[in-house]
Amino acid sequence: MNLTSPTQVKAWCIENEFHPNKTLGQNFLIDRNALVSIVDAGLEGVAPGARVLEIGPGMGVLTEEMLNRGYEVVAVEKDPVLAARLAESLGNPPKLTVIAGDALDVLVHPDRFPELNPPPQTPSGPSASFSCMVSNLPYQAGTRILLELVQQRGLQAMTVLVQTEVADRLAAKEGSKTRGLAGVWAQLDYDVKVVRKVAASCFWPRPAIGSSVVTLVRHDRNTGLTEEERDLFHRLTKQAFEHRRKQLGSIFKDLIQSTARAEELSNDDWINLVKGLLNEDA
Ligand code: SAH
């Protein structure tokens, strides 16, 4: 089946009485140009043969393209019907591993999914055995999945298709109206860049809003932070963005004297605040 042919994808669904599930964010990518740009962006600089993580493979449009380019793919799919048909529909490629399950479970409890384990020659833990993640993420769970992955810091790079609004928030710098917690947390260890927009008409069923391709590439500017500093960074920013209209001075009373609002601070500003507070305690 040609997975970028809307006619063929629809015909398969009708024949198999498969109704795309809105709750699972099933909007299949049916546009060849968009497919090529997300895979190009995701695999840039990644050596062929490397192991790529894909979340929500659906009918397998990205999966097939990555396998064709010589990569090994581990695909995590929550829909049991789609998970069960994926390998066979692509001709049982030896370089494909399918895990039927919720990506959040798989990421939080990797020990329960032996299929995730690196091949014997790879040195350490599950996420370390992947060079990158390339996915058209489901609408609802997308941000949570990304935030879990950025906090694990195991992946060198992630390239995802998400709603444009989510993409812009992830990439937003200080001072921008769209600056929010997801962006602040993602940018702590990743450089975030919006690569291109993908129109709603490139998906079937057609979603209400358009999407964008975003890349997150790990940087090493904050690798020196301790776990205690990271923990306070997350707690402080979470509390601040829960009251984003308020001045920091009125949220944190005696702890922080500032008339600034959460969205105005850069990540370096937050890190300096965190270090200052921990030093005062010492
Ligand atoms: N990658 C495919 C499908 C994208 S739609 C394409 O581009 O065409 C999103 C996919 O994520 C669907 O297949 C849906 O079943 C799956 N999905 C939704 N929630 C999930 C979760 N929590 N974990 C894993 N897969 C999930």
Short mmCIF file of C-alpha atoms and ligand atoms in Angstrom, two decimals:
data_model
loop_
_atom_site.label_atom_id
_atom_site.label_comp_id
_atom_site.label_asym_id
_atom_site.label_seq_id
_atom_site.Cartn_x
_atom_site.Cartn_y
_atom_site.Cartn_z
CA MET A 1 0.00 0.00 0.00
CA ASN A 2 1.20 3.53 -0.73
CA LEU A 3 0.82 5.19 2.66
CA THR A 4 0.84 8.72 1.26
CA SER A 5 -2.11 7.93 -0.98
CA PRO A 6 -5.28 9.11 0.77
CA THR A 7 -7.36 6.86 -1.51
CA GLN A 8 -5.44 3.74 -0.51
CA VAL A 9 -5.36 4.58 3.20
CA LYS A 10 -9.13 5.24 3.22
CA ALA A 11 -9.80 2.06 1.24
CA TRP A 12 -7.84 0.01 3.79
CA CYS A 13 -9.86 1.54 6.64
CA ILE A 14 -13.17 0.78 4.91
CA GLU A 15 -12.21 -2.80 4.04
CA ASN A 16 -11.05 -3.48 7.57
CA GLU A 17 -13.84 -1.56 9.30
CA PHE A 18 -11.22 0.58 10.98
CA HIS A 19 -12.46 3.96 12.22
CA PRO A 20 -9.67 6.42 13.06
CA ASN A 21 -9.89 7.15 16.77
CA LYS A 22 -10.03 10.82 17.75
CA THR A 23 -9.11 10.19 21.38
CA LEU A 24 -5.90 8.51 20.24
CA GLY A 25 -5.14 11.48 17.96
CA GLN A 26 -5.24 9.33 14.84
CA ASN A 27 -4.58 11.75 11.99
CA PHE A 28 -2.49 9.91 9.44
CA LEU A 29 0.09 11.80 7.44
CA ILE A 30 -0.77 11.43 3.74
CA ASP A 31 1.58 13.97 2.18
CA ARG A 32 4.83 12.84 0.59
CA ASN A 33 6.56 16.26 0.85
CA ALA A 34 5.84 16.61 4.54
CA LEU A 35 6.94 13.01 5.10
CA VAL A 36 10.27 13.65 3.43
CA SER A 37 10.88 16.86 5.39
CA ILE A 38 10.19 15.34 8.79
CA VAL A 39 12.37 12.30 8.10
CA ASP A 40 15.15 14.44 6.57
CA ALA A 41 15.13 16.72 9.62
CA GLY A 42 14.95 13.79 12.05
CA LEU A 43 17.77 11.76 10.58
CA GLU A 44 20.14 14.59 9.66
CA GLY A 45 23.60 13.58 10.86
CA VAL A 46 22.37 10.21 12.18
CA ALA A 47 24.37 7.31 10.76
CA PRO A 48 22.30 4.77 8.78
CA GLY A 49 21.85 1.62 10.81
CA ALA A 50 21.26 3.61 14.01
CA ARG A 51 18.30 2.73 16.22
CA VAL A 52 15.42 5.21 16.02
CA LEU A 53 12.51 5.43 18.44
CA GLU A 54 9.09 6.15 16.94
CA ILE A 55 6.01 6.84 19.02
CA GLY A 56 2.59 6.32 17.42
CA PRO A 57 3.57 4.74 14.07
CA GLY A 58 -0.09 4.35 13.07
CA MET A 59 -0.23 2.83 9.58
CA GLY A 60 3.58 3.11 9.38
CA VAL A 61 4.19 5.95 6.97
CA LEU A 62 7.26 7.31 8.84
CA THR A 63 8.32 3.81 9.88
CA GLU A 64 8.50 2.59 6.31
CA GLU A 65 10.47 5.63 5.12
CA MET A 66 13.05 5.24 7.92
CA LEU A 67 13.42 1.49 7.29
CA ASN A 68 13.87 2.16 3.57
CA ARG A 69 16.71 4.53 4.44
CA GLY A 70 18.47 1.74 6.35
CA TYR A 71 17.62 2.65 9.95
CA GLU A 72 16.48 0.30 12.69
CA VAL A 73 13.10 1.35 14.14
CA VAL A 74 11.52 0.58 17.50
CA ALA A 75 7.89 1.70 17.24
CA VAL A 76 5.53 2.08 20.22
CA GLU A 77 1.83 2.00 19.28
CA LYS A 78 -1.07 2.20 21.73
CA ASP A 79 -3.82 1.06 19.35
CA PRO A 80 -3.77 -2.76 19.51
CA VAL A 81 -5.24 -3.14 16.01
CA LEU A 82 -2.59 -0.91 14.41
CA ALA A 83 0.22 -2.40 16.50
CA ALA A 84 -0.77 -5.93 15.49
CA ARG A 85 -0.82 -5.23 11.74
CA LEU A 86 2.22 -2.95 11.44
CA ALA A 87 5.09 -5.43 10.97
CA GLU A 88 3.18 -7.65 8.58
CA SER A 89 1.85 -4.77 6.50
CA LEU A 90 5.44 -3.59 5.94
CA GLY A 91 6.59 -7.11 5.00
CA ASN A 92 8.04 -8.11 8.41
CA PRO A 93 11.25 -6.10 8.10
CA PRO A 94 14.01 -7.57 10.32
CA LYS A 95 15.00 -4.06 11.48
CA LEU A 96 11.57 -3.27 12.92
CA THR A 97 10.47 -3.89 16.52
CA VAL A 98 6.87 -3.07 17.42
CA ILE A 99 5.84 -2.55 21.04
CA ALA A 100 2.08 -2.54 21.65
CA GLY A 101 1.51 -0.16 24.54
CA ASP A 102 1.13 3.38 25.81
CA ALA A 103 4.32 5.35 25.19
CA LEU A 104 4.10 6.95 28.62
CA ASP A 105 4.12 3.53 30.31
CA VAL A 106 6.97 2.41 28.12
CA LEU A 107 9.04 5.51 28.89
CA VAL A 108 8.35 5.53 32.61
CA HIS A 109 8.77 1.73 33.10
CA PRO A 110 11.29 0.65 30.46
CA ASP A 111 12.15 -2.41 32.57
CA ARG A 112 8.70 -3.87 31.79
CA PHE A 113 9.41 -3.87 28.05
CA PRO A 114 12.33 -6.17 27.26
CA GLU A 115 11.96 -5.33 23.53
CA LEU A 116 13.34 -1.89 24.40
CA ASN A 117 16.62 -3.28 25.62
CA PRO A 118 19.64 -2.37 23.60
CA PRO A 119 21.32 -5.02 21.51
CA PRO A 120 23.98 -6.86 23.62
CA GLN A 121 26.94 -4.85 22.30
CA THR A 122 25.48 -1.49 23.46
CA PRO A 123 26.83 -0.34 26.83
CA SER A 124 24.04 1.20 28.97
CA GLY A 125 20.26 1.65 29.68
CA PRO A 126 17.29 1.72 27.26
CA SER A 127 17.14 5.36 26.17
CA ALA A 128 20.91 5.46 25.73
CA SER A 129 20.55 2.84 23.04
CA PHE A 130 18.58 5.19 20.76
CA SER A 131 20.22 7.98 18.87
CA CYS A 132 16.99 9.81 18.23
CA MET A 133 13.22 9.88 18.11
CA VAL A 134 11.17 10.74 15.04
CA SER A 135 7.37 10.82 15.42
CA ASN A 136 4.08 12.29 14.33
CA LEU A 137 2.86 12.55 17.90
CA PRO A 138 -0.77 12.08 18.94
CA TYR A 139 -2.59 15.32 19.70
CA GLN A 140 -3.52 14.65 23.34
CA ALA A 141 -0.49 12.87 24.78
CA GLY A 142 2.14 14.63 22.65
CA THR A 143 3.33 17.29 25.09
CA ARG A 144 3.45 14.85 28.03
CA ILE A 145 5.46 12.34 26.02
CA LEU A 146 7.93 15.04 24.95
CA LEU A 147 8.32 16.42 28.46
CA GLU A 148 9.01 12.93 29.79
CA LEU A 149 11.70 12.45 27.15
CA VAL A 150 13.37 15.83 27.66
CA GLN A 151 13.58 15.17 31.38
CA GLN A 152 15.13 11.76 30.81
CA ARG A 153 17.80 13.43 28.62
CA GLY A 154 18.65 10.08 27.03
CA LEU A 155 18.06 11.09 23.41
CA GLN A 156 20.46 13.18 21.38
CA ALA A 157 17.68 14.52 19.16
CA MET A 158 13.91 14.45 18.73
CA THR A 159 11.98 15.49 15.66
CA VAL A 160 8.23 15.60 15.95
CA LEU A 161 5.12 16.75 14.19
CA VAL A 162 2.84 18.48 16.69
CA GLN A 163 0.10 21.11 16.45
CA THR A 164 1.60 24.46 15.44
CA GLU A 165 0.50 25.98 18.73
CA VAL A 166 2.42 23.36 20.71
CA ALA A 167 5.45 23.76 18.43
CA ASP A 168 5.51 27.53 18.94
CA ARG A 169 5.22 27.15 22.69
CA LEU A 170 8.09 24.67 22.81
CA ALA A 171 10.35 27.05 20.89
CA ALA A 172 9.25 30.31 22.58
CA LYS A 173 11.99 32.45 24.09
CA GLU A 174 11.70 34.75 27.11
CA GLY A 175 9.55 37.82 26.54
CA SER A 176 7.27 36.03 24.10
CA LYS A 177 3.54 35.75 24.84
CA THR A 178 3.69 32.03 24.01
CA ARG A 179 6.47 31.35 26.52
CA GLY A 180 5.30 28.61 28.86
CA LEU A 181 6.38 25.76 31.07
CA ALA A 182 6.82 23.21 28.24
CA GLY A 183 9.28 25.49 26.43
CA VAL A 184 11.20 26.39 29.58
CA TRP A 185 11.61 22.72 30.50
CA ALA A 186 12.42 21.55 26.97
CA GLN A 187 15.05 24.25 26.49
CA LEU A 188 16.88 23.38 29.70
CA ASP A 189 18.73 20.62 27.83
CA TYR A 190 17.55 20.94 24.21
CA ASP A 191 17.76 23.59 21.51
CA VAL A 192 14.29 23.80 20.01
CA LYS A 193 13.65 24.86 16.42
CA VAL A 194 10.48 24.97 14.32
CA VAL A 195 11.45 23.53 10.92
CA ARG A 196 8.29 24.04 8.85
CA LYS A 197 4.52 24.12 8.93
CA VAL A 198 2.43 21.21 7.69
CA ALA A 199 -1.12 22.11 6.63
CA ALA A 200 -4.13 20.32 8.09
CA SER A 201 -4.89 19.01 4.58
CA CYS A 202 -1.75 16.84 4.76
CA PHE A 203 -3.49 14.56 7.27
CA TRP A 204 -6.44 12.19 7.09
CA PRO A 205 -8.80 12.52 8.83
CA ARG A 206 -8.17 16.22 8.53
CA PRO A 207 -7.56 17.82 11.96
CA ALA A 208 -9.05 21.17 12.96
CA ILE A 209 -5.66 22.92 13.01
CA GLY A 210 -2.32 22.72 11.27
CA SER A 211 0.89 21.18 12.56
CA SER A 212 4.58 22.00 12.52
CA VAL A 213 7.77 19.96 12.44
CA VAL A 214 9.97 20.75 15.46
CA THR A 215 13.47 19.54 16.24
CA LEU A 216 14.95 19.31 19.72
CA VAL A 217 18.70 18.80 19.79
CA ARG A 218 20.45 18.18 23.09
CA HIS A 219 22.92 20.87 24.14
CA ASP A 220 25.49 20.63 26.89
CA ARG A 221 25.22 24.10 28.42
CA ASN A 222 23.46 22.85 31.57
CA THR A 223 24.95 19.41 32.04
CA GLY A 224 26.74 20.71 35.15
CA LEU A 225 23.49 21.23 37.09
CA THR A 226 23.00 18.99 40.10
CA GLU A 227 19.81 16.95 40.62
CA GLU A 228 18.92 19.30 43.48
CA GLU A 229 19.26 22.33 41.20
CA ARG A 230 17.19 20.66 38.47
CA ASP A 231 14.50 19.76 40.94
CA LEU A 232 14.24 23.32 42.24
CA PHE A 233 14.29 24.67 38.66
CA HIS A 234 11.26 22.51 37.83
CA ARG A 235 9.36 23.34 41.02
CA LEU A 236 10.03 27.06 40.84
CA THR A 237 9.08 27.45 37.17
CA LYS A 238 5.97 25.30 37.62
CA GLN A 239 4.73 27.48 40.44
CA ALA A 240 5.60 30.69 38.59
CA PHE A 241 3.75 29.71 35.40
CA GLU A 242 0.69 28.68 37.39
CA HIS A 243 0.38 32.40 38.18
CA ARG A 244 1.75 33.81 34.96
CA ARG A 245 0.00 37.19 35.31
CA LYS A 246 1.52 37.83 38.72
CA GLN A 247 4.87 39.38 39.50
CA LEU A 248 7.40 36.90 40.85
CA GLY A 249 7.79 38.99 44.00
CA SER A 250 4.14 38.47 44.89
CA ILE A 251 4.20 34.73 44.17
CA PHE A 252 7.36 33.96 46.12
CA LYS A 253 7.05 36.69 48.78
CA ASP A 254 10.27 36.93 50.79
CA LEU A 255 12.19 34.46 48.62
CA ILE A 256 12.42 36.44 45.38
CA GLN A 257 12.25 40.23 45.04
CA SER A 258 11.21 40.94 41.47
CA THR A 259 8.52 42.78 39.54
CA ALA A 260 9.06 40.51 36.51
CA ARG A 261 6.53 37.92 35.35
CA ALA A 262 7.41 34.29 34.65
CA GLU A 263 7.42 34.65 30.85
CA GLU A 264 10.03 37.43 30.98
CA LEU A 265 12.83 35.31 32.50
CA SER A 266 15.33 33.41 30.40
CA ASN A 267 16.43 29.94 31.43
CA ASP A 268 19.74 31.44 32.56
CA ASP A 269 17.80 33.84 34.80
CA TRP A 270 15.93 30.89 36.34
CA ILE A 271 19.15 28.96 36.84
CA ASN A 272 20.75 31.96 38.57
CA LEU A 273 17.72 32.27 40.85
CA VAL A 274 17.89 28.56 41.68
CA LYS A 275 21.60 28.72 42.49
CA GLY A 276 21.11 31.86 44.58
CA LEU A 277 18.33 30.25 46.63
CA LEU A 278 20.31 27.06 47.25
CA ASN A 279 23.38 29.07 48.29
CA GLU A 280 21.33 31.05 50.80
CA ASP A 281 20.18 27.77 52.33
CA ALA A 282 23.72 26.48 52.66
N1 SAH B 1 2.75 8.22 12.60
C1 SAH B 1 1.46 8.00 11.94
C2 SAH B 1 0.27 8.12 12.89
C3 SAH B 1 0.15 9.43 13.60
S1 SAH B 1 -1.37 9.56 14.48
C4 SAH B 1 1.33 8.96 10.79
O1 SAH B 1 2.09 9.92 10.75
O2 SAH B 1 0.48 8.76 9.95
C5 SAH B 1 -0.83 9.26 16.15
C6 SAH B 1 -0.60 7.79 16.46
O3 SAH B 1 -0.24 7.69 17.84
C7 SAH B 1 -1.80 6.88 16.27
O4 SAH B 1 -1.42 5.73 15.59
C8 SAH B 1 -2.26 6.55 17.71
O5 SAH B 1 -2.91 5.31 17.82
C9 SAH B 1 -0.94 6.58 18.44
N2 SAH B 1 -1.01 6.88 19.89
C10 SAH B 1 -1.88 7.69 20.53
N3 SAH B 1 -1.59 7.78 21.84
C11 SAH B 1 -0.49 7.01 22.05
C12 SAH B 1 0.30 6.67 23.20
N4 SAH B 1 0.01 7.17 24.40
N5 SAH B 1 1.35 5.85 23.04
C13 SAH B 1 1.66 5.33 21.81
N6 SAH B 1 0.95 5.60 20.70
C14 SAH B 1 -0.10 6.44 20.80
#
